[in-house]
XYZ file of C-alpha atoms in Angstrom:
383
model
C -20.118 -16.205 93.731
C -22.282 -17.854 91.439
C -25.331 -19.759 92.858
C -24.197 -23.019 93.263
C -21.315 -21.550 95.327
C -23.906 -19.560 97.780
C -25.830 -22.788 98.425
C -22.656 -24.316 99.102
C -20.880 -21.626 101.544
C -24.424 -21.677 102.949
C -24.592 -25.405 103.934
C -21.389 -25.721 105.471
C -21.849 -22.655 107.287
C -25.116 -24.460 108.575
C -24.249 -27.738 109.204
C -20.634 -27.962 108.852
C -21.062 -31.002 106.756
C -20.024 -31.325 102.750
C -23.359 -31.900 100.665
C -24.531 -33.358 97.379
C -25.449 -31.073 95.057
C -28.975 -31.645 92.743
C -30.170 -29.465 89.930
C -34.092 -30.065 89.756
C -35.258 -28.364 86.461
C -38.204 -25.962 85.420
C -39.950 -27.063 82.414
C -41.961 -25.206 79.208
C -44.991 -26.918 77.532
C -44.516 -26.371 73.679
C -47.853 -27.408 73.014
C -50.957 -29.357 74.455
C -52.284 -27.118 77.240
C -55.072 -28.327 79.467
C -55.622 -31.621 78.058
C -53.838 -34.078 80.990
C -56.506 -33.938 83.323
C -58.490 -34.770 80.363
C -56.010 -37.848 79.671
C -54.621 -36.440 76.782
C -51.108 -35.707 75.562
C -48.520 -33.051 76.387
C -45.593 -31.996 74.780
C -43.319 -30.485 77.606
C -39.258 -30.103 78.261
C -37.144 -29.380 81.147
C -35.359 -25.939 80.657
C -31.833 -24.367 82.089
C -33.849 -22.487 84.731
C -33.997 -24.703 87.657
C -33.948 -25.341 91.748
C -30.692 -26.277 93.091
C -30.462 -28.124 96.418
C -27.217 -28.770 98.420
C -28.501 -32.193 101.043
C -26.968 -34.577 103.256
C -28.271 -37.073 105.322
C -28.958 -36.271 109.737
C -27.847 -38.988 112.330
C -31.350 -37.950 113.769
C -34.704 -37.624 112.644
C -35.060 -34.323 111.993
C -35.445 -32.002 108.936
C -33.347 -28.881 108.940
C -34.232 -26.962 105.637
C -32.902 -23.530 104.776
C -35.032 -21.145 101.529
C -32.040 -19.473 100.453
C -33.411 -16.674 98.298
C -36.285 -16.253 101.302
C -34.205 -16.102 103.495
C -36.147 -18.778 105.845
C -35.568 -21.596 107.979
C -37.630 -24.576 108.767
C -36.561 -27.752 111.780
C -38.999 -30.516 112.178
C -38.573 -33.835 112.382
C -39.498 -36.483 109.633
C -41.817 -38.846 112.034
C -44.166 -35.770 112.813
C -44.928 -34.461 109.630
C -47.797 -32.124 109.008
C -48.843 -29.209 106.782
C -47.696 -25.893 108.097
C -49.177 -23.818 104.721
C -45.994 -22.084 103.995
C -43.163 -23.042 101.738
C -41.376 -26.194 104.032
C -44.795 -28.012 102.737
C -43.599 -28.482 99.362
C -40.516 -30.121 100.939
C -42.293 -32.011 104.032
C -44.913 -33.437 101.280
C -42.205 -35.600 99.404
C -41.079 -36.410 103.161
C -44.258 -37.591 104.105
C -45.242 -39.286 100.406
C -42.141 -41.486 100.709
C -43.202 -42.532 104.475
C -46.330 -43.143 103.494
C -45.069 -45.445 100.642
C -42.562 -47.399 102.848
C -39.686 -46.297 102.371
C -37.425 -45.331 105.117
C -36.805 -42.192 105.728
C -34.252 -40.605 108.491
C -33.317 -36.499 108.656
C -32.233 -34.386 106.460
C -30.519 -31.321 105.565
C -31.093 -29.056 102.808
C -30.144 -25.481 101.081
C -32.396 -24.736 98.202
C -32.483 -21.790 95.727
C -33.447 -21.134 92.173
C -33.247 -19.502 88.851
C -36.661 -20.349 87.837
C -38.365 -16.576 87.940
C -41.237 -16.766 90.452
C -44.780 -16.781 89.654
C -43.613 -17.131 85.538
C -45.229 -20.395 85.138
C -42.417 -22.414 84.718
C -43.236 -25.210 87.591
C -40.922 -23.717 90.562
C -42.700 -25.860 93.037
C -43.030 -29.493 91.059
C -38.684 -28.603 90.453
C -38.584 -28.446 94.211
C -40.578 -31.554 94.545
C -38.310 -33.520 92.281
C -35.507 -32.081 94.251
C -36.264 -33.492 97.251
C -37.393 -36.809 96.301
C -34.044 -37.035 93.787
C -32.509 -36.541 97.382
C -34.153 -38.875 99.688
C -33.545 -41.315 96.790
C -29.453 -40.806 96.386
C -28.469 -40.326 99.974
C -30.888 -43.129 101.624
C -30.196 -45.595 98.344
C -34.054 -46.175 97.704
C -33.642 -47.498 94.533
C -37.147 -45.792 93.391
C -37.308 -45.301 89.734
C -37.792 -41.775 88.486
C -41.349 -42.409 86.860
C -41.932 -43.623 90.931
C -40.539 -40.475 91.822
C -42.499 -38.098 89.677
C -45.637 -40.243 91.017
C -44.669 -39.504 94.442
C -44.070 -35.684 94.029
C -47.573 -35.438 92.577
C -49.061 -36.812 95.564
C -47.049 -34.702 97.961
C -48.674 -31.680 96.253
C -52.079 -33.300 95.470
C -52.683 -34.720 99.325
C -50.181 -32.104 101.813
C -50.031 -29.342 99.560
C -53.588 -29.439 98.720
C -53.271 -28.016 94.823
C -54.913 -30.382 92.600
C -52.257 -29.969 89.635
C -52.021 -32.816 86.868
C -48.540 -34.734 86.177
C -47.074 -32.822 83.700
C -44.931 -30.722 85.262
C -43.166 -33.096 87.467
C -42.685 -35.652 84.663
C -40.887 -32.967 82.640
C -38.600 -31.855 85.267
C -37.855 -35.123 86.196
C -37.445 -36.873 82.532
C -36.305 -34.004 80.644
C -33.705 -35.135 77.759
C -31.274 -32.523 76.350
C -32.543 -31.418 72.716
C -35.534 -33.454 73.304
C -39.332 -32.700 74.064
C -41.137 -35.290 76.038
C -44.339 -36.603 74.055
C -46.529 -37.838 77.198
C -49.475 -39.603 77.526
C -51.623 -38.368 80.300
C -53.867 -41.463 80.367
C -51.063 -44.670 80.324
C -48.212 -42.325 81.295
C -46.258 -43.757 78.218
C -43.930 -41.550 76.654
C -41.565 -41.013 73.553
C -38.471 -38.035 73.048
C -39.452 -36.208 69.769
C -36.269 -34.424 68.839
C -36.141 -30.473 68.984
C -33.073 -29.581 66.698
C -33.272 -25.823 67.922
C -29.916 -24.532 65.261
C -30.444 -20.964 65.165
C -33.821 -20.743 67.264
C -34.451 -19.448 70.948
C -37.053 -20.519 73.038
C -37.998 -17.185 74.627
C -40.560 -16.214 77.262
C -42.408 -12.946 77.793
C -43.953 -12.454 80.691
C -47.105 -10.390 80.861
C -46.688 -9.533 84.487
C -50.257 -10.645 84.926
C -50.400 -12.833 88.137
C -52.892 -15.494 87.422
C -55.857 -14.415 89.736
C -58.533 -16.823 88.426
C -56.735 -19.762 87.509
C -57.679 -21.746 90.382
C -62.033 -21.553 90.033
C -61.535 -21.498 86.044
C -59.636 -24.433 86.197
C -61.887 -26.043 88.199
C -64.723 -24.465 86.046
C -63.260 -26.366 82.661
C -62.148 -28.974 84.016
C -66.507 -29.672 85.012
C -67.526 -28.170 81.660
C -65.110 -31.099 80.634
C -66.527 -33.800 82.384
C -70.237 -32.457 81.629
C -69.423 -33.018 78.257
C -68.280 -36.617 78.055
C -70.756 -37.629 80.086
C -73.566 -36.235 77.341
C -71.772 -38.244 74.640
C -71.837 -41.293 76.650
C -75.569 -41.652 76.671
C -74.318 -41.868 72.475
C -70.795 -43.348 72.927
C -70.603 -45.655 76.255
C -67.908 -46.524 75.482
C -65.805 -43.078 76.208
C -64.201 -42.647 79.483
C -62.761 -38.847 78.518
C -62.367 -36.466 75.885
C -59.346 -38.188 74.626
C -61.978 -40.995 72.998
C -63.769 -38.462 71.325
C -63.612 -37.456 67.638
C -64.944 -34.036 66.256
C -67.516 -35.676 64.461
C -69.054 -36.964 67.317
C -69.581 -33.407 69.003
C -70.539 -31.633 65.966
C -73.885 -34.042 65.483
C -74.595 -34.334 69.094
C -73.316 -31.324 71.347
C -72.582 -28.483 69.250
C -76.243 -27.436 69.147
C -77.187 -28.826 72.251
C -74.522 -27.246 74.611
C -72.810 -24.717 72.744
C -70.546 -23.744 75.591
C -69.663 -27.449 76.729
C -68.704 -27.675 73.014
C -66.546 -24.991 72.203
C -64.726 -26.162 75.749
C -64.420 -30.143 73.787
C -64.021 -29.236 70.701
C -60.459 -26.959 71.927
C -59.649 -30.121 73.571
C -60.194 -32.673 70.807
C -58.762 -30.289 68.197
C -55.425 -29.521 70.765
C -54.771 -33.098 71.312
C -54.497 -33.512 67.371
C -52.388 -30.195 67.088
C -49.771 -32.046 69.381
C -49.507 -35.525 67.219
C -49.222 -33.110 63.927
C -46.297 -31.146 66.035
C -44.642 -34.228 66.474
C -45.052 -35.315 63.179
C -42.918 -31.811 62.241
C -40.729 -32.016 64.665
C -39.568 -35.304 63.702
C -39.307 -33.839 59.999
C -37.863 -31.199 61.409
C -40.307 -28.967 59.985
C -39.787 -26.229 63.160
C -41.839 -23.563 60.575
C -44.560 -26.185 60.552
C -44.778 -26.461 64.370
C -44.922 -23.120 64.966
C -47.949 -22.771 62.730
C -49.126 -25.247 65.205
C -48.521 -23.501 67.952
C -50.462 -20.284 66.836
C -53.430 -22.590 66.435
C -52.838 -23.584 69.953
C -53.088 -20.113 71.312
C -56.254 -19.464 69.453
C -58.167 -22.358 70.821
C -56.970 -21.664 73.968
C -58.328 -17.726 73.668
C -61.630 -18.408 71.832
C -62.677 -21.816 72.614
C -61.103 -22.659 75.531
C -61.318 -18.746 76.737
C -58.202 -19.116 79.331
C -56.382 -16.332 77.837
C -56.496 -12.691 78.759
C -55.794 -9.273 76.727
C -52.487 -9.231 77.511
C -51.635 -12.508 76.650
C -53.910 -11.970 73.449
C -51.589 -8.615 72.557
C -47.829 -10.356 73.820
C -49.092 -13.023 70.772
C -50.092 -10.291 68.416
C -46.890 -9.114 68.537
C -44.574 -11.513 68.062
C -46.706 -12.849 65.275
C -45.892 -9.565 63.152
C -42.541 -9.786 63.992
C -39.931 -10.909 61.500
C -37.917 -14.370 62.659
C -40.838 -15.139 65.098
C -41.863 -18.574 63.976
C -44.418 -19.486 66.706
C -45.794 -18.133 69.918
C -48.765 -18.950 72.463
C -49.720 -18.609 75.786
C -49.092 -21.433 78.241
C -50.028 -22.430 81.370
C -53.180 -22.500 83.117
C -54.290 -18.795 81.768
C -55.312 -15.371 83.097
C -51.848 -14.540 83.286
C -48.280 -15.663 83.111
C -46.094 -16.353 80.072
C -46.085 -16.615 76.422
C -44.000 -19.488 74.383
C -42.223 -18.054 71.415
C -40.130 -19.901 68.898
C -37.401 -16.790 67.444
C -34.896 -16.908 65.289
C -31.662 -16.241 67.313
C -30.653 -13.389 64.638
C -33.471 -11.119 65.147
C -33.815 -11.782 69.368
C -32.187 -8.643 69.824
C -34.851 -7.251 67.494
C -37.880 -9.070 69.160
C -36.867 -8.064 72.450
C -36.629 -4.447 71.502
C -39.926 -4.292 69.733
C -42.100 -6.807 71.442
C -40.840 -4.760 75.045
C -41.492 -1.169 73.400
C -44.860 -2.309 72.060
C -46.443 -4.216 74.833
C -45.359 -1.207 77.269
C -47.278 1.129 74.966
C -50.532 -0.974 74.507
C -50.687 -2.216 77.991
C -49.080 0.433 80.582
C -46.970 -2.750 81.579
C -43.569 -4.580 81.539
C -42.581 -7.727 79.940
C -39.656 -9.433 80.947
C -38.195 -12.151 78.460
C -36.446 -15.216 79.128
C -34.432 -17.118 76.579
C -34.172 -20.556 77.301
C -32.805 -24.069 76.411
C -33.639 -28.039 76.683
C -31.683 -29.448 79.403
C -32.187 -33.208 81.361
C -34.357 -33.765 84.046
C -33.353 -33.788 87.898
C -30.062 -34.893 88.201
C -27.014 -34.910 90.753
C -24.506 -32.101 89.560
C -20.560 -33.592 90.076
């Protein structure tokens, strides 16, 4: 049985009830990392690994949840809702966000598993998220737009979860658009579909099989060398309210020699934010060679300037960059760990995955596992 099929046989085995079946995608970030919590743009798509969820409303009040591939159970009720710092939180968080919002709630039952590979970097939890909300929102006929919904899943994980991610990777799972990557901006939330006309190219994955260990305090680290650093140019510019508002010129006369660390940390920022509007630019010229030129850039900021990388990451780019067919690669995600973004050329993927496997084993001592992926929509009930 395939997936979908397990969930199934699982839920009526459970609750002897028929349910509705919602796909809740991962997502990749082709370019722009680290700039939405400095209200800057993104350049993310939902991908063909995802969460599915098999739901149906309760008579009652309570919440009957099942972690298929954990092989876990969770019963609570949806007018006592508090953390319990396991896994149901990512589910009792949307419960509790669409409480708090008004919004009526009643029980519910729910099956979830995935093809999203854990700990990759692909967004696991904010698919989840979107899941659940997508739920509440179909079987109690809220009537809550999706943007509403992607606002509401980012709570659940800012305020019950407790991790203090941006909005990125719910809005991609949620809005994701077949063929299409989702120009967003951090700051308004406005956003465009660039087309990515993928003929002949794979997105593909390698994971360095380096859990991210310091992601959390470096995060938190840049994100203050960030803020340090608009608020020196304001005593210049008053006018800034982030690094978005801020224009190369401005930090080589007034921070580069002043704070050389604080600048090399803006100056990745302000350069990655114009990387992304020249990747749209090729994209919508269909200049894919272009973009991937783009995205090497990226990866170099974000290992130099932005220093979020790590060796492996460094050598998984090295690579694929003397491969033949390999148009663009970087690491993405928060850093120290996790994935690389590669653009290949579908004839020589046999090829890359030979070599780039074979050569990372021998300059690391480690395994990479690759996964090839497409541009699917967003969250979305499955008929």
């Amino acid at each position: 049985m395939d997936l979908l099929d397990q969930l199934t046989h699982s839920f009526r085995q459970a609750f002897n009830a028929e349910p509705t079946l919602i796909c809740s995608p991962g997502r990749v970030n082709l370019i722009g990392e680290h700039t939405d919590y400095n209200e800057g743009f993104v350049l993310p798509a939902a991908i063909d690994k995802a969460i599915y969820l098999a739901v149906s409303q309760r008579t009652d009040n309570e919440l009957h949840f099942i972690a298929y591939d954990l092989d876990k159970t969770y019963q609570g009720s949806s007018t006592n809702l508090t953390p319990t710092h396991t896994w149901a939180d990512y589910l009792l968080g949307v419960v509790a966000q669409f409480r708090l919002a008004g919004h009526t709630i009643g029980g519910l039952n729910c099956v979830f598993g995935g093809t999203i590979p854990m700990g990759s970097g692909l967004s696991s939890s904010a698919a989840l998220e979107n899941g659940v909300g997508f739920a509440l929102n179909e079987l109690f006929q809220l009537g809550i737009d999706r943007v509403d919904m992607v606002k509401l899943s980012q709570r659940a994980e800012n305020e019950f979860v407790g991790a203090k991610v941006g909005i990125m990777d719910m809005f991609a799972s949620m809005m994701g658009k077949a063929d299409h990557v989702i120009k967003l901006d951090c700051r308004s939330l406005d956003y465009t579909y660039a087309p990515l006309r993928m003929e002949g190219i794979s997105i593909v994955l390698c994971d360095s099989q380096v859990k991210h260990s310091l992601v959390t305090s470096e995060y938190n680290t840049r994100r203050a060398q960030c803020e340090a650093g608009v608020r020196f140019l304001q005593t210049f510019y008053p006018e800034i309210k982030s690094l978005r508002d801020v224009r190369m010129p401005m930090l080589d006369q007034h921070l580069r020699d002043a704070e050389p660390l604080i600048y090399r940390r803006c100056a990745y920022v302000v350069q990655e934010n114009q990387r992304l509007l020249d990747g749209v630019d090729a994209l919508e010229a269909n200049d894919i060679a272009s973009f991937g030129q783009l995205m090497y850039g990226s990866h170099e900021g974000l290992s130099h300037w932005y220093e979020v990388s790590c060796p492996e990451l460094d050598i998984l780019v090295e690579i694929a960059r003397q491969q033949r067919g390999v148009l663009g690669a970087r690491m993405m995600g928060g850093g120290f760990g996790g994935c690389t973004i590669n653009l290949v050329q579908e004839d020589v993927l046999d090829e890359f995955r030979k070599l780039i496997t074979k050569q990372y084993k021998a300059r690391t001592g480690k395994d990479t596992y690759l996964h090839v992926c497409k541009i699917q929509d967003g969250t979305n009930v499955i008929s």
